[in-house]
Every structure is written in C-alpha cells, then in structure tokens.
Amino acid sequence: QYVLTQPPSASGTPGQRVTISCSGSSSNIGSNYVYWYQQLPGTAPKLVIYRNNQRPSGVPDRFSGSKSGTSASLAISGLRSEDEADYYCAAWDDSLTGVFGTGTKVTVL
Amino acid sequence: EVQLLESGGGLVQPGGSLRLSCAASGFTFSNHDMSWVRQAPGKGLEWVSGISYSGETIYYADSVKGRFTLSRDNSKSTLYLQMNSLRAEDTAIYYCTKSQFTSGWFDYWGQGTLVTVSS
C-alpha cells in the first residue's frame, strides 16, 4: 500500500526546473526524514536525496530536496535528457513500517 | 565496491514457498541493517521487511506479516527472505538493499530477482 502521495507525472524542457511533491502525514514525513530515489527504465532505484536535503556523493547539485510539515519536494534544475526517469519518495512510518510514494514519471520534452 | 547479489527467484504456484538469498560484499555486512523492497510489474516500490545489523529486530509490511520471514547469517554475509503461502499479488521483482534501520534510507540496491506466483 502507498501511504505517500505523489503526482503521477511531471515534465519540462531541457534547462527548465521541475518540482515533484510528496504528501504524507504526521506519522511519517511529519516526524521522520524523507528520501528520494531515481529509477531509470529497467534498472534498480538509486538514492538521490537522503535526510530531506542531502545529496550522496556523485549526485549532481541540480538535485535538491526540501521538507515542510507533512510534505516534501524534490527539485531538478537545469533539466537534462538523462533525468528522464521515475522518482519515488520514501520515509519511515511510526507504525514501524517503511513507506514509499506512489511515484512520479518525469519526462523531458 | 558494494555488491548485493540476489538469487532464488522463479515461478511458483499459489500457496507455494520460495527462499530468496542476497550475498553481500564490499562492506562489513555485520555492521549494517538490511531490507527487502519489491516492485510488482509496472507498479511502484513497496517496502517488504527490514532487519537490524545484529538480527535482533525485524519489521514486516502488513501485506507479508505471518507469511514471510527475514533472517541473516553474518558469518556468510548473506540475507535471506523465506516466503510462504505465496499469492499472485506477491509477484514482483525483489530487491535486496543495504539500509539504515527504521528509515527510508536504502543506499545500495541489488539488481533484483523476479518472483512469479502463478498456476
């Protein structure tokens, strides 16, 4: 079951900024860190943001994350063709389960 | 280099069992929590289960609780997922992940192993 809600799709032209939202509740996003994953077609997911707004080494600084209350966002600035992928948010829920978002497909026009 | 190699997937009939394994290398396995995440065909990611580095604490998604059992052998750097009473809705790619326990932090993923439950 998906506890975190994301828009099904987002798009932009090369160079534009795209923002993806992730809406949860007080038991998950509201009280725990948020993480973001990029999944290119046919591959395993890859961590792009951890602890709300931190980038792992090797992830371009075009990717940024933020959190406010029970919602979080992932922004991709300077959009590039290789950013075309599915993106998922994730968090821990105080009911002692991990939860993922519904996923957002980003298309580069 | 961190490597996670899953095995044990395949075709099984409803009600059947499978045991997935995940062989880890490139890091000190016994110092790290681990988790399984699955993805049904054409669907999103679903957290399945997580285990602490010592194996003392384990959590399960409601959808698999009572049917799946997660365990680890730190001497063999291997993670296991015993899946019983399998249902059609368990059909998915199962990913082994190095994770931080009780968080959404999965920093390394295996390539996944496909489990198909069908008669």
mmCIF file of C-alpha atoms in Angstrom:
data_model
loop_
_atom_site.group_PDB
_atom_site.id
_atom_site.type_symbol
_atom_site.label_atom_id
_atom_site.label_comp_id
_atom_site.label_asym_id
_atom_site.label_seq_id
_atom_site.Cartn_x
_atom_site.Cartn_y
_atom_site.Cartn_z
ATOM 1 C CA GLN A 1 0.000 0.000 0.000
ATOM 2 C CA TYR A 2 1.206 3.530 -0.766
ATOM 3 C CA VAL A 3 0.998 5.971 2.068
ATOM 4 C CA LEU A 4 2.841 8.872 0.437
ATOM 5 C CA THR A 5 1.133 10.689 -2.438
ATOM 6 C CA GLN A 6 2.978 11.994 -5.493
ATOM 7 C CA PRO A 7 1.721 13.399 -8.814
ATOM 8 C CA PRO A 8 1.801 10.690 -11.492
ATOM 9 C CA SER A 9 3.752 12.787 -13.945
ATOM 10 C CA ALA A 10 5.848 15.910 -14.391
ATOM 11 C CA SER A 11 7.605 17.312 -17.424
ATOM 12 C CA GLY A 12 9.831 20.084 -18.666
ATOM 13 C CA THR A 13 12.097 21.117 -21.481
ATOM 14 C CA PRO A 14 15.883 20.869 -21.232
ATOM 15 C CA GLY A 15 17.224 23.503 -18.863
ATOM 16 C CA GLN A 16 13.956 24.017 -17.032
ATOM 17 C CA ARG A 17 13.248 23.350 -13.360
ATOM 18 C CA VAL A 18 10.876 20.556 -12.372
ATOM 19 C CA THR A 19 9.472 20.045 -8.886
ATOM 20 C CA ILE A 20 7.884 16.852 -7.536
ATOM 21 C CA SER A 21 5.774 16.884 -4.392
ATOM 22 C CA CYS A 22 5.345 14.126 -1.799
ATOM 23 C CA SER A 23 2.490 14.348 0.684
ATOM 24 C CA GLY A 24 2.319 12.256 3.840
ATOM 25 C CA SER A 25 1.139 12.537 7.411
ATOM 26 C CA SER A 26 2.335 13.298 10.920
ATOM 27 C CA SER A 27 3.349 9.655 11.441
ATOM 28 C CA ASN A 28 5.789 9.540 8.525
ATOM 29 C CA ILE A 29 7.032 12.730 6.843
ATOM 30 C CA GLY A 30 5.906 14.825 9.777
ATOM 31 C CA SER A 31 8.192 13.018 12.210
ATOM 32 C CA ASN A 32 10.908 11.346 10.116
ATOM 33 C CA TYR A 33 13.398 12.082 7.358
ATOM 34 C CA VAL A 34 12.470 11.908 3.677
ATOM 35 C CA TYR A 35 14.489 10.148 0.987
ATOM 36 C CA TRP A 36 14.248 10.321 -2.808
ATOM 37 C CA TYR A 37 15.056 7.660 -5.404
ATOM 38 C CA GLN A 38 15.551 7.792 -9.157
ATOM 39 C CA GLN A 39 14.701 4.720 -11.219
ATOM 40 C CA LEU A 40 15.825 4.672 -14.828
ATOM 41 C CA PRO A 41 13.983 2.252 -17.110
ATOM 42 C CA GLY A 42 14.914 -1.376 -16.481
ATOM 43 C CA THR A 43 17.272 -0.625 -13.604
ATOM 44 C CA ALA A 44 17.269 -0.694 -9.807
ATOM 45 C CA PRO A 45 16.430 2.514 -7.945
ATOM 46 C CA LYS A 46 19.223 4.879 -6.947
ATOM 47 C CA LEU A 47 19.304 7.185 -3.933
ATOM 48 C CA VAL A 48 19.473 10.868 -4.964
ATOM 49 C CA ILE A 49 18.467 12.662 -1.728
ATOM 50 C CA TYR A 50 18.785 11.496 1.894
ATOM 51 C CA ARG A 51 17.701 13.074 5.175
ATOM 52 C CA ASN A 52 15.405 15.579 3.460
ATOM 53 C CA ASN A 53 18.001 17.601 1.594
ATOM 54 C CA GLN A 54 21.393 15.856 1.484
ATOM 55 C CA ARG A 55 22.945 14.632 -1.750
ATOM 56 C CA PRO A 56 25.039 11.440 -1.869
ATOM 57 C CA SER A 57 28.423 11.829 -3.488
ATOM 58 C CA GLY A 58 28.164 11.678 -7.254
ATOM 59 C CA VAL A 59 24.644 13.100 -7.446
ATOM 60 C CA PRO A 60 24.659 16.411 -9.345
ATOM 61 C CA ASP A 61 23.801 19.552 -7.394
ATOM 62 C CA ARG A 62 20.942 20.050 -9.847
ATOM 63 C CA PHE A 63 19.004 17.774 -7.498
ATOM 64 C CA SER A 64 17.726 19.311 -4.277
ATOM 65 C CA GLY A 65 15.239 18.309 -1.606
ATOM 66 C CA SER A 66 13.167 20.096 0.973
ATOM 67 C CA LYS A 67 10.596 19.277 3.630
ATOM 68 C CA SER A 68 7.929 21.286 5.395
ATOM 69 C CA GLY A 69 5.490 19.777 7.858
ATOM 70 C CA THR A 70 3.972 16.649 6.333
ATOM 71 C CA SER A 71 5.130 17.335 2.769
ATOM 72 C CA ALA A 72 8.397 17.178 0.894
ATOM 73 C CA SER A 73 9.647 18.162 -2.534
ATOM 74 C CA LEU A 74 12.342 17.157 -4.981
ATOM 75 C CA ALA A 75 13.532 19.777 -7.439
ATOM 76 C CA ILE A 76 15.562 19.135 -10.560
ATOM 77 C CA SER A 77 17.050 22.293 -12.034
ATOM 78 C CA GLY A 78 18.746 22.560 -15.420
ATOM 79 C CA LEU A 79 16.742 19.542 -16.604
ATOM 80 C CA ARG A 80 18.663 17.127 -18.838
ATOM 81 C CA SER A 81 17.555 14.223 -21.015
ATOM 82 C CA GLU A 82 19.238 11.735 -18.669
ATOM 83 C CA ASP A 83 16.946 12.880 -15.838
ATOM 84 C CA GLU A 84 14.006 11.190 -17.557
ATOM 85 C CA ALA A 85 13.028 8.515 -15.030
ATOM 86 C CA ASP A 86 10.604 7.530 -12.302
ATOM 87 C CA TYR A 87 11.114 9.228 -8.941
ATOM 88 C CA TYR A 88 9.950 7.943 -5.559
ATOM 89 C CA CYS A 89 9.909 9.493 -2.105
ATOM 90 C CA ALA A 90 10.276 7.307 0.991
ATOM 91 C CA ALA A 91 10.132 7.618 4.752
ATOM 92 C CA TRP A 92 9.762 5.583 7.918
ATOM 93 C CA ASP A 93 6.323 5.467 9.474
ATOM 94 C CA ASP A 94 5.859 5.400 13.252
ATOM 95 C CA SER A 95 3.687 2.290 12.794
ATOM 96 C CA LEU A 96 7.036 0.529 12.281
ATOM 97 C CA THR A 97 6.942 0.173 8.523
ATOM 98 C CA GLY A 98 8.755 1.748 5.627
ATOM 99 C CA VAL A 99 6.602 3.690 3.192
ATOM 100 C CA PHE A 100 7.130 4.787 -0.397
ATOM 101 C CA GLY A 101 5.397 7.349 -2.537
ATOM 102 C CA THR A 102 3.207 6.466 -5.491
ATOM 103 C CA GLY A 103 5.943 7.525 -7.913
ATOM 104 C CA THR A 104 6.300 10.318 -10.471
ATOM 105 C CA LYS A 105 7.345 9.854 -14.075
ATOM 106 C CA VAL A 106 9.484 12.759 -15.242
ATOM 107 C CA THR A 107 9.510 13.387 -18.984
ATOM 108 C CA VAL A 108 11.986 15.668 -20.725
ATOM 109 C CA LEU A 109 10.164 17.231 -23.664
ATOM 110 C CA GLU B 1 32.669 -1.662 -4.191
ATOM 111 C CA VAL B 2 29.380 -2.623 -2.555
ATOM 112 C CA GLN B 3 27.705 -5.556 -4.297
ATOM 113 C CA LEU B 4 24.391 -7.196 -3.478
ATOM 114 C CA LEU B 5 23.571 -10.335 -5.455
ATOM 115 C CA GLU B 6 20.064 -11.754 -5.126
ATOM 116 C CA SER B 7 19.124 -15.308 -6.053
ATOM 117 C CA GLY B 8 16.283 -17.759 -5.549
ATOM 118 C CA GLY B 9 13.550 -16.159 -7.590
ATOM 119 C CA GLY B 10 11.414 -18.081 -10.063
ATOM 120 C CA LEU B 11 7.959 -19.386 -10.869
ATOM 121 C CA VAL B 12 5.910 -20.857 -8.024
ATOM 122 C CA GLN B 13 2.280 -21.893 -7.679
ATOM 123 C CA PRO B 14 -0.105 -20.064 -5.356
ATOM 124 C CA GLY B 15 0.315 -21.375 -1.833
ATOM 125 C CA GLY B 16 3.903 -22.402 -2.517
ATOM 126 C CA SER B 17 7.190 -21.298 -0.962
ATOM 127 C CA LEU B 18 10.469 -19.754 -2.063
ATOM 128 C CA ARG B 19 13.602 -18.626 -0.268
ATOM 129 C CA LEU B 20 15.457 -15.622 -1.590
ATOM 130 C CA SER B 21 19.119 -15.055 -0.774
ATOM 131 C CA CYS B 22 21.241 -11.933 -1.016
ATOM 132 C CA ALA B 23 25.019 -12.308 -0.970
ATOM 133 C CA ALA B 24 26.716 -9.100 0.128
ATOM 134 C CA SER B 25 30.274 -7.943 -0.456
ATOM 135 C CA GLY B 26 32.335 -4.769 -0.409
ATOM 136 C CA PHE B 27 31.326 -3.711 3.112
ATOM 137 C CA THR B 28 31.239 -5.126 6.628
ATOM 138 C CA PHE B 29 27.880 -6.890 6.444
ATOM 139 C CA SER B 30 27.574 -7.496 10.178
ATOM 140 C CA ASN B 31 27.689 -3.733 10.858
ATOM 141 C CA HIS B 32 24.752 -2.791 8.660
ATOM 142 C CA ASP B 33 20.981 -3.100 8.620
ATOM 143 C CA MET B 34 19.393 -4.656 5.551
ATOM 144 C CA SER B 35 15.972 -4.602 3.883
ATOM 145 C CA TRP B 36 13.932 -6.044 1.028
ATOM 146 C CA VAL B 37 11.914 -3.826 -1.304
ATOM 147 C CA ARG B 38 9.708 -5.198 -4.080
ATOM 148 C CA GLN B 39 8.170 -3.870 -7.271
ATOM 149 C CA ALA B 40 5.230 -5.521 -8.995
ATOM 150 C CA PRO B 41 5.297 -5.404 -12.816
ATOM 151 C CA GLY B 42 4.586 -1.863 -13.967
ATOM 152 C CA LYS B 43 3.965 -0.684 -10.398
ATOM 153 C CA GLY B 44 5.753 1.330 -7.735
ATOM 154 C CA LEU B 45 8.119 0.390 -4.941
ATOM 155 C CA GLU B 46 6.895 -1.379 -1.804
ATOM 156 C CA TRP B 47 8.911 -1.891 1.390
ATOM 157 C CA VAL B 48 8.718 -5.548 2.454
ATOM 158 C CA SER B 49 10.853 -6.063 5.535
ATOM 159 C CA GLY B 50 13.912 -4.789 7.389
ATOM 160 C CA ILE B 51 16.389 -6.338 9.832
ATOM 161 C CA SER B 52 18.859 -4.733 12.200
ATOM 162 C CA TYR B 53 22.595 -5.406 11.846
ATOM 163 C CA SER B 54 22.504 -7.939 14.695
ATOM 164 C CA GLY B 55 19.333 -9.645 13.519
ATOM 165 C CA GLU B 56 17.641 -8.935 16.828
ATOM 166 C CA THR B 57 14.983 -6.612 15.438
ATOM 167 C CA ILE B 58 12.863 -7.308 12.366
ATOM 168 C CA TYR B 59 9.872 -5.469 10.945
ATOM 169 C CA TYR B 60 7.444 -6.534 8.209
ATOM 170 C CA ALA B 61 4.906 -4.865 5.963
ATOM 171 C CA ASP B 62 1.341 -5.814 6.876
ATOM 172 C CA SER B 63 0.954 -7.398 3.436
ATOM 173 C CA VAL B 64 3.552 -10.100 4.220
ATOM 174 C CA LYS B 65 3.395 -10.393 8.007
ATOM 175 C CA GLY B 66 2.901 -14.004 9.110
ATOM 176 C CA ARG B 67 3.913 -15.373 5.691
ATOM 177 C CA PHE B 68 7.444 -14.043 5.137
ATOM 178 C CA THR B 69 10.441 -14.486 7.458
ATOM 179 C CA LEU B 70 13.560 -12.348 7.214
ATOM 180 C CA SER B 71 16.878 -13.567 8.587
ATOM 181 C CA ARG B 72 20.597 -13.069 8.157
ATOM 182 C CA ASP B 73 23.820 -15.023 8.564
ATOM 183 C CA ASN B 74 26.561 -12.532 9.368
ATOM 184 C CA SER B 75 29.222 -15.243 9.124
ATOM 185 C CA LYS B 76 28.270 -15.718 5.471
ATOM 186 C CA SER B 77 27.390 -12.067 4.708
ATOM 187 C CA THR B 78 24.040 -13.285 3.437
ATOM 188 C CA LEU B 79 20.475 -12.090 3.868
ATOM 189 C CA TYR B 80 17.508 -14.427 3.464
ATOM 190 C CA LEU B 81 13.795 -13.993 2.829
ATOM 191 C CA GLN B 82 11.673 -17.092 3.367
ATOM 192 C CA MET B 83 8.371 -16.624 1.575
ATOM 193 C CA ASN B 84 5.493 -18.985 2.369
ATOM 194 C CA SER B 85 1.818 -19.106 1.365
ATOM 195 C CA LEU B 86 2.625 -17.110 -1.742
ATOM 196 C CA ARG B 87 -0.151 -15.248 -3.529
ATOM 197 C CA ALA B 88 -0.500 -13.824 -7.033
ATOM 198 C CA GLU B 89 -0.086 -10.338 -5.575
ATOM 199 C CA ASP B 90 3.409 -11.278 -4.342
ATOM 200 C CA THR B 91 4.568 -11.367 -7.970
ATOM 201 C CA ALA B 92 7.317 -8.771 -8.202
ATOM 202 C CA ILE B 93 10.990 -8.027 -8.564
ATOM 203 C CA TYR B 94 12.511 -8.335 -5.090
ATOM 204 C CA TYR B 95 15.427 -6.011 -4.365
ATOM 205 C CA CYS B 96 17.918 -6.564 -1.568
ATOM 206 C CA THR B 97 19.067 -3.267 -0.092
ATOM 207 C CA LYS B 98 21.696 -2.063 2.332
ATOM 208 C CA SER B 99 19.709 0.246 4.522
ATOM 209 C CA GLN B 100 19.536 2.234 7.711
ATOM 210 C CA PHE B 101 17.110 0.539 10.005
ATOM 211 C CA THR B 102 13.823 2.315 10.706
ATOM 212 C CA SER B 103 14.314 4.854 7.973
ATOM 213 C CA GLY B 104 13.598 5.194 4.270
ATOM 214 C CA TRP B 105 17.326 5.133 3.637
ATOM 215 C CA PHE B 106 18.305 2.424 1.125
ATOM 216 C CA ASP B 107 21.754 3.421 -0.068
ATOM 217 C CA TYR B 108 22.676 0.380 -2.160
ATOM 218 C CA TRP B 109 20.430 -1.922 -4.174
ATOM 219 C CA GLY B 110 20.928 -5.291 -5.835
ATOM 220 C CA GLN B 111 19.813 -5.924 -9.402
ATOM 221 C CA GLY B 112 16.698 -7.726 -8.167
ATOM 222 C CA THR B 113 15.262 -11.207 -8.566
ATOM 223 C CA LEU B 114 11.877 -11.894 -10.150
ATOM 224 C CA VAL B 115 9.287 -13.907 -8.264
ATOM 225 C CA THR B 116 6.249 -15.016 -10.254
ATOM 226 C CA VAL B 117 3.307 -16.624 -8.458
ATOM 227 C CA SER B 118 1.034 -18.301 -10.962
ATOM 228 C CA SER B 119 -0.653 -21.603 -11.655
#
